[in-house]
XYZ file of C-alpha atoms in Angstrom:
501
model
C 0.000 0.000 0.000
C 1.219 3.476 -0.869
C 1.272 6.216 1.756
C -0.793 8.335 -0.648
C -3.755 6.006 -0.060
C -3.897 6.534 3.713
C -6.316 9.524 3.558
C -8.905 7.276 1.902
C -9.583 5.736 5.327
C -11.296 9.062 6.041
C -12.426 10.157 2.585
C -14.310 7.008 1.558
C -16.601 6.744 4.634
C -17.410 10.466 4.414
C -18.289 10.270 0.707
C -20.284 7.088 1.282
C -22.205 8.777 4.108
C -23.255 11.560 1.754
C -24.309 9.086 -0.924
C -26.358 7.089 1.576
C -28.221 10.234 2.610
C -29.099 10.852 -1.036
C -30.086 7.192 -1.486
C -32.488 7.249 1.449
C -30.279 5.581 4.041
C -32.605 3.002 5.606
C -33.693 0.863 2.638
C -31.979 -2.225 1.306
C -29.535 -0.135 -0.678
C -28.669 1.900 2.389
C -28.071 -1.134 4.601
C -26.107 -2.970 1.927
C -24.078 0.158 1.235
C -23.275 0.602 4.931
C -22.043 -2.975 5.342
C -20.166 -2.885 2.030
C -18.237 0.267 2.933
C -17.437 -1.037 6.423
C -16.328 -4.356 4.929
C -14.074 -2.543 2.478
C -12.651 -0.533 5.384
C -11.657 -3.774 7.141
C -10.068 -5.193 3.981
C -8.188 -1.913 3.512
C -6.907 -2.109 7.089
C -5.796 -5.738 6.704
C -3.907 -4.718 3.568
C -2.185 -1.999 5.588
C -1.190 -4.529 8.276
C 0.223 -6.849 5.612
C 2.166 -3.985 4.028
C 3.742 -2.947 7.322
C 4.582 -6.528 8.292
C 6.182 -7.107 4.907
C 9.207 -4.894 5.439
C 7.464 -1.595 6.105
C 7.751 0.423 9.299
C 5.709 3.613 9.008
C 3.685 5.112 6.155
C 3.205 8.875 6.365
C 1.396 11.355 4.149
C 0.890 15.102 4.228
C -2.615 15.731 2.866
C -2.638 17.625 -0.451
C 1.080 18.298 -0.179
C 0.600 21.459 1.865
C 3.641 22.613 3.853
C 4.204 21.458 7.422
C 2.065 23.340 9.918
C -0.796 23.684 7.435
C -1.312 20.194 6.027
C -2.944 17.414 8.017
C -0.165 14.896 8.722
C -1.228 11.253 8.587
C 0.993 8.402 9.767
C 0.355 4.689 10.135
C 2.618 2.241 11.919
C 1.747 -1.328 12.868
C -0.036 -0.225 16.069
C -2.269 2.070 14.022
C -2.944 -0.625 11.438
C -3.905 -3.201 14.070
C -6.309 -0.732 15.660
C -7.833 0.142 12.285
C -8.408 -3.554 11.649
C -9.861 -4.448 15.052
C -12.121 -1.417 15.389
C -13.206 -1.590 11.758
C -14.169 -5.219 12.256
C -16.252 -4.624 15.399
C -17.934 -1.638 13.710
C -18.915 -3.923 10.835
C -20.189 -6.598 13.227
C -22.114 -4.090 15.368
C -23.724 -2.573 12.271
C -24.649 -6.058 11.076
C -26.372 -6.589 14.424
C -28.170 -3.272 13.956
C -29.450 -4.380 10.557
C -30.579 -7.813 11.789
C -32.226 -6.441 14.944
C -34.039 -3.668 13.100
C -32.207 -0.936 15.000
C -30.680 0.306 11.736
C -34.083 1.154 10.262
C -33.766 4.854 11.010
C -32.965 6.785 7.863
C -29.726 8.342 9.050
C -28.303 5.400 10.993
C -25.983 4.303 8.183
C -24.644 7.765 7.324
C -24.056 8.543 11.009
C -22.095 5.314 11.527
C -19.961 6.088 8.479
C -19.185 9.615 9.686
C -18.306 8.108 13.071
C -15.991 5.662 11.288
C -14.334 8.448 9.308
C -13.682 10.435 12.472
C -12.306 7.418 14.287
C -9.999 6.475 11.422
C -8.760 10.046 11.190
C -8.065 10.169 14.926
C -6.014 6.979 14.664
C -4.027 8.226 11.690
C -3.354 11.866 12.511
C 0.087 12.878 13.740
C -1.041 16.238 15.067
C -2.675 17.094 18.409
C -5.026 19.720 17.010
C -6.260 17.415 14.261
C -6.674 14.685 16.863
C -9.097 17.055 18.591
C -10.870 17.740 15.278
C -11.312 14.079 14.388
C -12.515 13.174 17.878
C -15.167 15.868 17.480
C -16.064 14.404 14.079
C -16.668 11.155 15.972
C -18.733 12.777 18.694
C -21.200 14.723 16.537
C -22.788 11.611 14.950
C -22.529 9.844 18.313
C -24.857 12.381 19.918
C -27.408 11.751 17.176
C -27.072 7.966 17.390
C -27.899 7.997 21.103
C -31.257 9.664 20.442
C -31.916 7.968 17.098
C -31.767 4.392 18.370
C -34.653 3.862 20.779
C -34.420 1.548 23.752
C -36.762 -0.132 26.150
C -36.783 2.115 29.231
C -38.343 5.019 27.444
C -37.416 8.286 25.911
C -36.844 10.163 29.179
C -33.989 7.939 30.383
C -32.523 8.007 26.895
C -32.531 11.793 26.755
C -31.110 12.021 30.284
C -28.238 9.671 29.449
C -27.560 11.553 26.229
C -27.350 14.839 28.163
C -24.785 13.324 30.513
C -22.839 11.889 27.591
C -22.855 15.171 25.671
C -22.012 17.300 28.717
C -19.079 15.165 29.842
C -17.625 14.841 26.369
C -17.986 18.554 25.673
C -16.179 19.278 28.933
C -13.445 16.768 28.083
C -13.100 18.226 24.588
C -12.792 21.727 26.033
C -10.055 20.557 28.399
C -8.286 18.802 25.539
C -8.415 21.900 23.336
C -7.093 24.010 26.209
C -4.262 21.520 26.581
C -3.477 21.743 22.881
C -3.327 25.527 23.206
C -0.961 25.229 26.164
C 1.242 22.820 24.228
C 1.447 25.246 21.326
C 2.208 28.094 23.706
C 5.039 26.235 25.446
C 6.477 24.244 22.539
C 5.508 26.298 19.479
C 4.024 23.291 17.658
C 1.367 20.600 17.979
C 2.935 18.193 15.473
C 3.790 14.907 17.203
C 7.075 14.505 15.347
C 8.220 17.986 16.320
C 7.127 17.356 19.922
C 9.018 14.053 20.184
C 10.720 13.792 23.564
C 9.944 17.396 24.515
C 7.887 16.499 27.605
C 10.784 14.484 28.993
C 13.037 17.528 28.637
C 10.728 20.384 29.659
C 8.448 20.503 32.696
C 6.316 23.205 31.045
C 5.674 21.008 28.012
C 5.035 18.007 30.264
C 2.386 19.883 32.254
C 0.749 21.158 29.057
C 0.591 17.695 27.510
C -0.661 16.312 30.830
C -3.773 18.488 30.410
C -4.556 16.672 27.149
C -3.957 13.343 28.885
C -6.456 14.271 31.612
C -9.061 14.987 28.936
C -8.333 11.652 27.281
C -8.610 9.936 30.667
C -12.135 11.356 30.986
C -13.043 9.980 27.559
C -11.507 6.612 28.470
C -13.517 6.522 31.747
C -10.472 6.228 33.985
C -11.114 6.514 37.743
C -11.961 9.006 39.220
C -13.563 10.478 36.064
C -15.466 7.317 35.160
C -18.985 7.844 36.507
C -20.468 9.112 33.243
C -19.936 5.792 31.465
C -22.017 3.735 33.898
C -24.805 6.348 33.694
C -24.981 6.373 29.899
C -24.108 2.957 28.423
C -27.002 1.089 30.106
C -29.586 3.406 28.522
C -28.473 3.295 24.899
C -29.652 0.755 22.354
C -27.609 -2.480 22.221
C -26.214 -1.571 18.800
C -25.053 1.880 19.858
C -23.620 0.557 23.127
C -21.582 -2.010 21.199
C -20.366 0.638 18.751
C -19.318 3.023 21.494
C -17.668 0.255 23.497
C -15.588 -0.697 20.482
C -14.662 2.845 19.458
C -14.979 5.721 21.924
C -12.976 4.537 24.908
C -10.499 2.847 22.567
C -9.506 6.011 20.707
C -8.728 7.688 24.023
C -6.615 4.707 25.111
C -4.815 4.653 21.770
C -4.074 8.376 22.007
C -2.675 7.977 25.535
C -0.329 5.254 24.280
C 0.780 7.351 21.307
C 1.247 10.630 23.170
C 3.190 9.122 26.052
C 5.427 7.119 23.745
C 6.214 10.001 21.383
C 6.042 13.219 23.411
C 7.120 11.832 26.793
C 9.432 9.265 25.191
C 8.344 6.850 27.919
C 9.736 9.097 30.681
C 10.197 6.950 33.785
C 9.650 9.752 36.323
C 5.911 9.911 35.584
C 5.121 6.193 35.299
C 4.237 5.834 38.987
C 1.214 8.068 38.459
C -0.142 5.675 35.859
C 0.561 2.649 38.027
C -1.493 4.104 40.874
C -4.380 5.500 38.810
C -4.799 2.509 36.522
C -4.564 -0.019 39.343
C -7.242 1.899 41.262
C -9.372 1.929 38.086
C -9.164 -1.850 37.915
C -10.342 -2.189 41.509
C -13.072 0.486 41.513
C -14.486 -0.745 38.210
C -14.715 -4.361 39.283
C -16.305 -3.461 42.643
C -18.871 -1.309 40.850
C -19.686 -4.211 38.536
C -20.129 -6.633 41.429
C -22.594 -4.255 43.084
C -24.878 -3.753 40.053
C -28.080 -5.688 39.301
C -28.452 -4.843 35.616
C -26.501 -6.773 32.971
C -25.589 -3.738 30.869
C -24.657 -1.679 33.949
C -22.405 -4.518 35.088
C -20.700 -4.568 31.697
C -20.333 -0.776 31.775
C -18.483 -0.863 35.101
C -16.534 -3.800 33.738
C -15.247 -1.521 30.986
C -13.827 0.842 33.615
C -11.953 -2.053 35.193
C -10.681 -3.445 31.899
C -9.489 -0.025 30.714
C -7.333 -0.010 33.840
C -5.761 -3.280 32.707
C -5.125 -1.957 29.202
C -3.522 1.286 30.350
C -1.204 -0.598 32.690
C 0.708 -1.365 29.513
C 1.700 2.307 29.346
C 2.564 2.478 33.041
C 4.746 -0.624 32.626
C 6.499 1.173 29.785
C 8.839 -1.243 28.054
C 8.731 -3.966 25.430
C 6.881 -6.502 27.604
C 4.375 -4.047 29.074
C 3.517 -2.393 25.772
C 3.201 -5.746 24.012
C 0.783 -6.963 26.683
C -1.140 -3.680 26.599
C -1.563 -3.726 22.819
C -2.679 -7.360 22.860
C -5.103 -6.590 25.709
C -6.493 -3.610 23.792
C -7.206 -5.735 20.708
C -8.670 -8.545 22.818
C -10.972 -6.243 24.789
C -12.193 -4.495 21.642
C -13.519 -7.831 20.396
C -14.732 -9.547 23.551
C -16.588 -6.640 25.141
C -18.581 -6.018 21.956
C -19.478 -9.723 21.908
C -20.813 -9.454 25.467
C -22.852 -6.337 24.721
C -24.322 -7.939 21.586
C -25.215 -11.235 23.273
C -26.961 -9.499 26.184
C -28.477 -7.112 23.645
C -29.980 -10.050 21.762
C -31.651 -11.220 24.984
C -32.932 -7.706 25.616
C -34.399 -7.386 22.125
C -36.094 -10.777 22.331
C -37.373 -10.653 25.918
C -37.346 -6.971 26.838
C -35.145 -5.006 29.219
C -35.561 -6.504 32.685
C -33.528 -6.628 35.927
C -31.362 -9.690 36.441
C -33.481 -12.562 37.715
C -36.577 -11.575 35.745
C -35.508 -13.097 32.431
C -33.879 -16.346 33.483
C -33.472 -20.037 32.680
C -32.398 -19.281 29.096
C -29.793 -22.041 28.890
C -32.350 -24.580 27.688
C -34.429 -22.082 25.727
C -31.542 -20.254 23.987
C -28.519 -22.614 24.093
C -26.577 -20.860 21.325
C -26.887 -17.486 23.038
C -25.812 -19.090 26.315
C -22.712 -20.598 24.706
C -21.757 -17.300 23.064
C -22.109 -15.328 26.293
C -20.227 -17.968 28.280
C -17.312 -17.988 25.823
C -17.017 -14.189 25.847
C -17.350 -14.101 29.642
C -14.586 -16.660 30.112
C -12.385 -14.673 27.751
C -12.970 -11.443 29.666
C -12.139 -13.253 32.900
C -8.921 -14.646 31.470
C -9.703 -18.357 31.261
C -7.808 -20.450 28.678
C -7.978 -21.112 25.766
C -9.459 -17.666 25.047
C -7.581 -14.462 24.208
C -8.202 -12.991 27.654
C -5.923 -15.601 29.203
C -3.050 -14.634 26.911
C -3.661 -10.917 27.501
C -3.780 -11.116 31.298
C -0.897 -13.563 31.573
C 1.289 -11.324 29.406
C 0.357 -8.261 31.472
C 0.970 -9.972 34.817
C 4.343 -11.306 33.636
C 5.250 -7.800 32.434
C 4.388 -6.437 35.888
C 6.637 -9.015 37.545
C 9.394 -8.178 35.052
C 9.213 -4.537 36.155
C 9.216 -5.608 39.849
C 5.639 -4.386 40.271
C 4.566 -7.338 42.406
C 1.648 -5.540 44.081
C 0.223 -4.514 40.709
C 0.498 -8.090 39.451
C -1.282 -9.463 42.518
C -4.049 -6.864 42.213
C -4.504 -7.852 38.560
C -4.954 -11.475 39.608
C -7.390 -10.530 42.372
C -9.462 -8.327 40.071
C -9.737 -11.255 37.647
C -11.388 -13.310 40.384
C -13.970 -10.571 40.961
C -14.452 -10.356 37.183
C -15.380 -14.022 37.202
C -17.780 -13.310 40.085
C -19.852 -10.641 38.319
C -19.919 -12.530 35.017
C -21.105 -15.678 36.784
C -23.735 -13.464 38.413
C -25.109 -12.587 34.965
C -24.756 -16.177 33.790
C -26.485 -17.635 36.815
C -29.415 -15.226 36.894
C -29.968 -14.986 33.130
C -29.244 -18.503 31.942
C -29.494 -20.799 34.995
C -31.527 -19.105 37.705
C -35.162 -19.446 38.673
C -37.565 -16.507 38.280
C -37.779 -14.131 41.240
C -41.368 -13.280 40.288
C -43.191 -16.282 38.877
C -46.232 -14.148 38.022
C -44.297 -11.942 35.606
C -45.464 -11.887 32.000
C -41.843 -12.010 30.914
C -41.244 -15.139 32.999
C -44.310 -16.694 31.454
C -42.916 -15.964 28.008
C -39.564 -17.498 28.925
C -41.375 -20.558 30.191
C -42.846 -21.275 26.759
C -41.127 -23.583 24.291
C -40.871 -20.916 21.626
C -37.333 -19.804 20.849
C -37.133 -16.036 20.445
C -33.492 -15.320 19.570
C -32.890 -16.256 15.953
C -29.543 -17.504 14.680
C -29.255 -14.323 12.650
C -29.650 -12.150 15.745
C -26.974 -13.931 17.790
C -24.645 -14.549 14.820
C -22.717 -11.231 15.169
C -21.855 -11.990 18.801
C -21.025 -15.575 17.823
C -18.514 -14.403 15.224
C -16.718 -12.284 17.825
C -16.741 -15.161 20.330
C -15.080 -17.362 17.719
C -12.512 -14.630 17.062
C -11.582 -14.433 20.741
C -11.099 -18.219 20.750
C -8.915 -18.041 17.631
C -6.870 -15.214 19.152
C -6.384 -17.319 22.262
C -5.329 -20.475 20.425
C -3.096 -18.453 18.108
C -1.984 -16.113 20.872
C 1.721 -16.634 20.217
C 1.366 -15.323 16.660
C -0.580 -12.206 17.655
C 1.770 -11.587 20.574
C 4.612 -11.534 18.066
C 2.772 -8.976 15.953
C 1.941 -6.944 19.075
C 5.616 -7.070 20.075
C 6.581 -5.610 16.704
C 4.005 -2.851 17.199
C 5.334 -2.238 20.713
C 8.863 -1.820 19.349
C 7.553 1.162 17.395
C 6.436 2.765 20.668
C 9.610 1.993 22.586
C 11.677 3.515 19.786
C 9.624 6.168 17.977
C 12.432 7.352 15.698
C 10.931 5.670 12.613
C 7.532 7.272 13.290
C 9.090 10.701 13.827
C 11.293 10.451 10.753
C 8.408 9.346 8.544
C 6.210 12.256 9.658
C 9.006 14.805 9.232
C 9.894 13.545 5.748
C 6.326 13.088 4.493
């Protein structure tokens, strides 16, 4: 792949979004067009991965050939390419679920998802802090509309309330991020990542300025103590939108934290202790919040807070082993969490949104759904042979390698609590007896009629199979992740490519 083709990751979804609006958006052509463009995006990303593995290091392009400081600089290394592939794939699968479940019937669903995809791809590819802000905002604008557009079971009021929280928090985080970008420009005279390389490790003023942007990204990633918004919004979105946001929104913030710390801070050791403390606390607070919830989607929302703590430990354990584990964990979580949201979403669509214990005994009624959820749950917990086992083992070994014994032990302990809250969902939804035998929902579950079609659970099934494949072939992906991590440990190739583009 030529570096000149990189901008098409942004251009094609935007053009396709416009064409879908003109075509009507929600008909057969609109749905087919949405899935076709997203499928092409995944193929494009896989091609990029293959190109970079086959002797390439970094592809960089300055849009339209404008001079530095004016042009939008794009750069793709193996870390970027892996993220484009994983997130593109879960976006395709989530949209497929939306089509099958009927949640993609709204006229502008397809165009909004494509604009969201364009913004996400641009945020992954940009090598400039200001344009990172711009592309994140391009992501957020369609996200606000998707929250309202896709109806869910608890009624419009809760949906609007959750959307207000989501919009308010993200606007605040975006404002903080933009202020940080302004401070960086004021202290360093540039916002280009290549020109900022290593500056935060050399200058306290630059470090403080960049830290402001990292705080904003921490809000968007739902890191403790700025995590509360996620648990108050994810449970009240439609299953399709929740899956989309789980696969994209927190992940772009995590990716940006990895990239910024590796390039601008150059992995500065003097600040790593902050990450170790904050991310370890995130793991603990998130898992305790999940254990205390009684709603499946709320449990999974708090679970995201905990798992983001795991992923970001890769940055705090800055080094080849820690970054490799963190990248692998990021890819694993992108897949498995979407599978969990889609499998519980299928139950919700078929049986209605009910507290845990109301819809129960589904193991015999919906065996395929039960198997899919169980596989994804075991992967999230870290049970072999799924990808979660490889991810957590690699992270724990990296912690021991860096003499962070307490962190490693906490990671093991949090995994046990993860198993606890996932078994709570499993037991009450698939094994348990009804708490209210007079409920109409319970009566429906008690019938012999199967409500969740193969087509509805198929998207979650595909992701569950992927997490199994990633676990069985974990050594191969760990090798690829290690190559990507090398590009973060030594960012000279990234910097040189951006400067010379």
